[in-house]
CSV table of C-alpha atoms in Angstrom, one decimal:
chain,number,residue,atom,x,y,z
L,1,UNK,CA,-53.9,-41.9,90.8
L,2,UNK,CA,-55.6,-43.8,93.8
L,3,UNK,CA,-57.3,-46.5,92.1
L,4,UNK,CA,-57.5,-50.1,91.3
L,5,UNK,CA,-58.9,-50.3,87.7
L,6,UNK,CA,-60.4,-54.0,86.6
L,7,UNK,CA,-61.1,-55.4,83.1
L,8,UNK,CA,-63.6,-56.4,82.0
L,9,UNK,CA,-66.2,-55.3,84.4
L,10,UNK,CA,-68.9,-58.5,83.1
L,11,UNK,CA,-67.7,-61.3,81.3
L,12,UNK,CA,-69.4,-64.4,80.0
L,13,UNK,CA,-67.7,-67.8,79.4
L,14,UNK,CA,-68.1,-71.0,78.5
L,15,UNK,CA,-66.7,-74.2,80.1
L,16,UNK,CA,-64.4,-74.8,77.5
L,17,UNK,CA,-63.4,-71.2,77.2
L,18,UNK,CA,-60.3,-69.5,77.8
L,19,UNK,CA,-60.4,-66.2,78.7
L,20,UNK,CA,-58.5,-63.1,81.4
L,21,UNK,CA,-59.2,-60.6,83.7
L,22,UNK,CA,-57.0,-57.6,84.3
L,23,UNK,CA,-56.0,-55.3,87.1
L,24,UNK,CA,-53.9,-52.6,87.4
L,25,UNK,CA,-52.8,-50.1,90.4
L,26,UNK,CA,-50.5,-47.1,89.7
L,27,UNK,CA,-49.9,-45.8,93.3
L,28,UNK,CA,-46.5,-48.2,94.2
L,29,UNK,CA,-48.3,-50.8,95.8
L,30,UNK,CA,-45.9,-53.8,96.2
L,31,UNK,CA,-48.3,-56.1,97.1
L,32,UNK,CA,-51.9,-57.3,95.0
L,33,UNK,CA,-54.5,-59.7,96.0
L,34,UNK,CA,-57.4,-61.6,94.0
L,35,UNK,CA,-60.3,-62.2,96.1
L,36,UNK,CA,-63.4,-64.0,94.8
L,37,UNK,CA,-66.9,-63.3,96.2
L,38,UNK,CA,-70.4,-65.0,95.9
L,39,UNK,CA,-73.1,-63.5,95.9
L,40,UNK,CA,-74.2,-62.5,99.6
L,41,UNK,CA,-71.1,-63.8,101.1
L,42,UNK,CA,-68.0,-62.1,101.5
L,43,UNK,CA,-65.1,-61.6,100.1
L,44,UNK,CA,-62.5,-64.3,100.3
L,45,UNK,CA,-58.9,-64.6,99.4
L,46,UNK,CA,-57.9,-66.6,96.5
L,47,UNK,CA,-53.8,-65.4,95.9
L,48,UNK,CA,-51.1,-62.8,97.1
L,49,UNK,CA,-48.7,-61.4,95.3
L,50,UNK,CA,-45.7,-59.6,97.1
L,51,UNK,CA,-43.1,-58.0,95.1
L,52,UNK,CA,-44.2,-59.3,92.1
L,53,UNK,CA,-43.7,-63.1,93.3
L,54,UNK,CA,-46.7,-65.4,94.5
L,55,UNK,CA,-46.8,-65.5,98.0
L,56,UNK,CA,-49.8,-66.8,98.9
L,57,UNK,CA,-52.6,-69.6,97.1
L,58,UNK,CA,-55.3,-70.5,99.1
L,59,UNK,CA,-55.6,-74.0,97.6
L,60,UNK,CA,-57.0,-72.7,94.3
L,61,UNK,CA,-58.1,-74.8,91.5
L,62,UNK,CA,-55.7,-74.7,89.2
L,63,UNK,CA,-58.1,-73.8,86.3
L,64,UNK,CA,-57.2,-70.7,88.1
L,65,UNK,CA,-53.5,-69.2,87.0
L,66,UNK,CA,-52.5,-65.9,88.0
L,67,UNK,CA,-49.8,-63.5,87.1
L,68,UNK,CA,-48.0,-60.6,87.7
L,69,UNK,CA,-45.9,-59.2,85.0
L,70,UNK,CA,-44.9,-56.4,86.8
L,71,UNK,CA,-45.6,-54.3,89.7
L,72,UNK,CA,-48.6,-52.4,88.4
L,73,UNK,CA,-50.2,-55.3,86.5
L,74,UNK,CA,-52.0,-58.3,87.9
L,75,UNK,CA,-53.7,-61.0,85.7
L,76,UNK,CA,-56.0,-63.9,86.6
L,77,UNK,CA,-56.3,-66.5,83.9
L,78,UNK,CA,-59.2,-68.9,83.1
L,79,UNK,CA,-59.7,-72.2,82.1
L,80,UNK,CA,-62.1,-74.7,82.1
L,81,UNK,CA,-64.2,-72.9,84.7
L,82,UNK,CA,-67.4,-74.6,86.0
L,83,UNK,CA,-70.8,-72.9,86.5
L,84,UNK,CA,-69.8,-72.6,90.3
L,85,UNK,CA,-66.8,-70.5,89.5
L,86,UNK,CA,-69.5,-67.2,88.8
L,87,UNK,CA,-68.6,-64.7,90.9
L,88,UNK,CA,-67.4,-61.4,91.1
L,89,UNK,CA,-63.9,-61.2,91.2
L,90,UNK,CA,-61.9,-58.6,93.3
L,91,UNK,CA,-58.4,-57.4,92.8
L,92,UNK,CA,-56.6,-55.1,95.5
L,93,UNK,CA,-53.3,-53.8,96.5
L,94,UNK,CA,-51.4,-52.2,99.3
L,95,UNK,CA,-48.2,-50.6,100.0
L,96,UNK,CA,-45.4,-52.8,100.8
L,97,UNK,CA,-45.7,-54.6,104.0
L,98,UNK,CA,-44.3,-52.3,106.7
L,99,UNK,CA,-44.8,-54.7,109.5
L,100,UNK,CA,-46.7,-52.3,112.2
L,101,UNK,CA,-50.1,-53.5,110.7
L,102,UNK,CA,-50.3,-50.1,108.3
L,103,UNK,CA,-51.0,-51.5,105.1
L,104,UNK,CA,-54.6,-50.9,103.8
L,105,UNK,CA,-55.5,-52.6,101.3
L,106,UNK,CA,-58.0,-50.3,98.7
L,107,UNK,CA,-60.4,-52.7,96.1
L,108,UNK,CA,-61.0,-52.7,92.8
L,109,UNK,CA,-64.5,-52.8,91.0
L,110,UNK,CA,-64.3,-56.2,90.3
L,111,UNK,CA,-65.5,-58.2,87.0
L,112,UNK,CA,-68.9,-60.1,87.3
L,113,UNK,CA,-68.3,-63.5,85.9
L,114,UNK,CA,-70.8,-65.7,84.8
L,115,UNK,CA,-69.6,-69.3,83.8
L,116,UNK,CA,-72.5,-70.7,81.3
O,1,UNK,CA,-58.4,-70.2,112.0
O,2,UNK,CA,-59.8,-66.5,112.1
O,3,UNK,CA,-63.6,-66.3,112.5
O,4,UNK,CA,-65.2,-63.3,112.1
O,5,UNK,CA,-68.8,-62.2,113.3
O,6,UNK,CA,-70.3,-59.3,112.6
O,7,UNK,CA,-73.6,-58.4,114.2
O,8,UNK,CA,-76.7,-57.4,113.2
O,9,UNK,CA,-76.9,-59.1,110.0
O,10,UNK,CA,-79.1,-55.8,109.2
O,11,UNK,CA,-79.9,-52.9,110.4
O,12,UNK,CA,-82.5,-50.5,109.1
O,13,UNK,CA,-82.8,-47.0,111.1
O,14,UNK,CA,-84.2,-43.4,110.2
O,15,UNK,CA,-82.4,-41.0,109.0
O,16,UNK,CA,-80.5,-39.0,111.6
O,17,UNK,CA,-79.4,-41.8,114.3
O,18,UNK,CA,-76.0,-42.4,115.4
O,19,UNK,CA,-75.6,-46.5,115.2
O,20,UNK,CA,-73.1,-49.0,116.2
O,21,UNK,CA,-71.7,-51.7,114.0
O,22,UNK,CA,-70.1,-54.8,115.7
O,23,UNK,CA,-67.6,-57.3,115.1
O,24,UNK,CA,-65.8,-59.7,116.8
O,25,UNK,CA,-63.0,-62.1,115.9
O,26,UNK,CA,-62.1,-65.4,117.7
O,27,UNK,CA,-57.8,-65.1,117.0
O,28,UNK,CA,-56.4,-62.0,118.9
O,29,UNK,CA,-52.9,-62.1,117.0
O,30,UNK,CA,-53.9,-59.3,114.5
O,31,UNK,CA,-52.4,-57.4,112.4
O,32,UNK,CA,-54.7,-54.6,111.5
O,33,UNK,CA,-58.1,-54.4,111.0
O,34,UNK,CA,-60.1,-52.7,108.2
O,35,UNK,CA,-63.4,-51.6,108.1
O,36,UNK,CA,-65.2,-51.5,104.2
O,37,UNK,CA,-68.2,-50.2,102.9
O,38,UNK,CA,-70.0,-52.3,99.8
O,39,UNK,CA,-72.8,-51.1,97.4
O,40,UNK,CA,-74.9,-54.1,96.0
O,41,UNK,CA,-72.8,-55.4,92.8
O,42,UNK,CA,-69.7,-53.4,93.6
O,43,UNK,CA,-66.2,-53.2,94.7
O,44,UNK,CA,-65.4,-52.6,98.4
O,45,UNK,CA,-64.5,-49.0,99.4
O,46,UNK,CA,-62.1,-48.6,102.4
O,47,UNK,CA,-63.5,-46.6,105.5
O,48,UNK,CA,-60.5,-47.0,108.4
O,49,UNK,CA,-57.9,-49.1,109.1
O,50,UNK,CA,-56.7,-49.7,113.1
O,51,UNK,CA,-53.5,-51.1,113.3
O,52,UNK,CA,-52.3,-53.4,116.0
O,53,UNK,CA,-51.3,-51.5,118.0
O,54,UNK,CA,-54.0,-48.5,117.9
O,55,UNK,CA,-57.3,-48.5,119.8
O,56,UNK,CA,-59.5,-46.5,117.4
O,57,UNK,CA,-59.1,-44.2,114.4
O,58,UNK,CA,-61.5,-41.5,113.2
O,59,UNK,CA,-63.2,-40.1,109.8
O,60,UNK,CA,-65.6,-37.8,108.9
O,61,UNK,CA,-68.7,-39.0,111.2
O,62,UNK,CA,-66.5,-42.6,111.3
O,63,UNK,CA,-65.4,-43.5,114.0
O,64,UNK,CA,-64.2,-47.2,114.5
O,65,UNK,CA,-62.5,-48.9,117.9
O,66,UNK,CA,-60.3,-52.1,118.7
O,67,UNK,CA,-60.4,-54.2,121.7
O,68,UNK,CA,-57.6,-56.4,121.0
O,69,UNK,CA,-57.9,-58.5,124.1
O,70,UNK,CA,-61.5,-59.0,123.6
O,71,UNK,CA,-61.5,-59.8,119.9
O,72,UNK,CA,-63.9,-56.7,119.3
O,73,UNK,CA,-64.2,-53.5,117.0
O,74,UNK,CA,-66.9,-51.2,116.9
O,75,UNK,CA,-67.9,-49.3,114.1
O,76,UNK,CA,-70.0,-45.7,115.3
O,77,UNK,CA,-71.7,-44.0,112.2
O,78,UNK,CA,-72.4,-40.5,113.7
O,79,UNK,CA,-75.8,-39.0,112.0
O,80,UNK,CA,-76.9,-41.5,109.5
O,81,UNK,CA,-77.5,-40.0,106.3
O,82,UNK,CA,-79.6,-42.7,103.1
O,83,UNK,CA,-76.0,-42.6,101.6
O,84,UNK,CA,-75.0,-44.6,104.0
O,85,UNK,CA,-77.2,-47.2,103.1
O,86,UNK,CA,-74.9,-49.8,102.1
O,87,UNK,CA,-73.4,-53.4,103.7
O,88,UNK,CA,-70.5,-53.0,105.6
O,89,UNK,CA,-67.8,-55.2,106.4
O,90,UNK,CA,-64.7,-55.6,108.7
O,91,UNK,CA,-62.1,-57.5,108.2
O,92,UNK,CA,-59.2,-58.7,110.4
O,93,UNK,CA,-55.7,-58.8,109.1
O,94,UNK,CA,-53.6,-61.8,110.3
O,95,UNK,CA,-49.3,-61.4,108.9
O,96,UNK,CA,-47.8,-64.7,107.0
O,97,UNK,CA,-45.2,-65.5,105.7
O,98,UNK,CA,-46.5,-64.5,102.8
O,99,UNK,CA,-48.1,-61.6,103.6
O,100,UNK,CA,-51.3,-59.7,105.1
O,101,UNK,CA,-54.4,-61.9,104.8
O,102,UNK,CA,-57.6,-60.3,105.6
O,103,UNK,CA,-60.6,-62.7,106.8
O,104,UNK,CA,-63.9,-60.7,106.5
O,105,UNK,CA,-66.9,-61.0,108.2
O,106,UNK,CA,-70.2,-61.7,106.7
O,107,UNK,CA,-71.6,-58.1,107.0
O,108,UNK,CA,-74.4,-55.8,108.4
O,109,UNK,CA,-76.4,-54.8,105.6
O,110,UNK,CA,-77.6,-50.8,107.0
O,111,UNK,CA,-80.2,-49.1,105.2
O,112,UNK,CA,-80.9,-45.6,106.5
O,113,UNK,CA,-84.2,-44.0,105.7
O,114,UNK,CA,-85.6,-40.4,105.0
């Protein structure tokens, strides 16, 4: 298995909503990565997870809480988003960090949120 | 802080011609550097990754170079095909503490045509 698998792959919300979005990886990976993207922009990084401990926030809002239960599983909670916040929503993962620059990171499909 | 460039914003070429992609980058402390391909509305899809300490790597009719010292990769698509039509990114790989963060450039949308 050489994927990263997201759910749901569209998801509508309101403001006062409360709602998840899932990722999974079964290839080892120690290390997974939410990155949000707007639409013609790229990518950028939002949190890192290494070994299953957040190692990395990029000053997120906090109406943005992720988790990671375990090493295959990665979970990105929502709260109280704002219109803004629609984007589409990128997980990925890479092997554990080997320190000679080899770890390539491989995307998932992401989930298209709109924030009504 | 890591800027990243990538040049032409677009690209459109017939079908058949080998093309270059650029990209440059403003911190040359790297860590790797990958190059992605993007269909509109979709996940990203990893073409090569150059490590530090590498000058180029090669696949299929891919064939991507680092210049380290110049804060430059090139991207050469050999024999554009229309599936190739797609925006491609490259992103540069700079080690934390906490880990590997990858700053992405803005793209070259390519569209190859019959």
């Amino acid at each position: 298995d050489t994927e990263v698998t997201q759910t749901p792959k569209h998801l509508v919300m309101g403001m006062t909503n409360k709602k998840s979005l899932k990722c999974e990886q079964h290839m080892g990976h120690r290390a997974m990565y939410w990155y949000k993207q707007k639409a013609k922009k790229p990518p950028e990084l939002m949190f890192v997870y290494s070994y299953e401990k957040l190692s990395i926030n990029e000053s997120v809002p906090s109406r943005f809480s992720p988790e990671c239960p375990n090493s295959s599983l990665l979970n990105l909670h929502l709260h109280a988003l704002q219109p803004e916040d629609s984007a589409l929503y990128l997980c990925a993962s890479s092997p554990k960090f080997s320190g000679r620059g080899g770890d390539e990171q491989f995307f998932g499909p992401g989930t298209r949120l709109t924030v009504l | 802080k890591q800027e990243v460039t990538q040049i032409p914003a677009a690209l459109s070429v017939p079908e058949g011609e080998n093309l270059v992609l650029n990209c440059s980058f403003t911190d040359s402390a790297i860590y790797n550097l990958q190059w992605f391909r993007q269909d509109p509305g979709k996940g990203l899809t990893s073409l090569l990754l150059i490590q530090s300490s590498q000058r180029e790597q090669t696949s299929g009719r891919l064939n991507a170079s680092l210049d380290k010292s110049s804060g430059r990769s090139t991207l050469y698509i050999a024999a554009s095909q229309p599936g190739d039509s797609a925006t491609y990114l490259c992103a540069v790989g700079i080690l934390t503490g906490g880990g590997n963060k990858l700053t992405f450039g803005t793209g070259t949308q390519l569209k190859v045509e019959l």
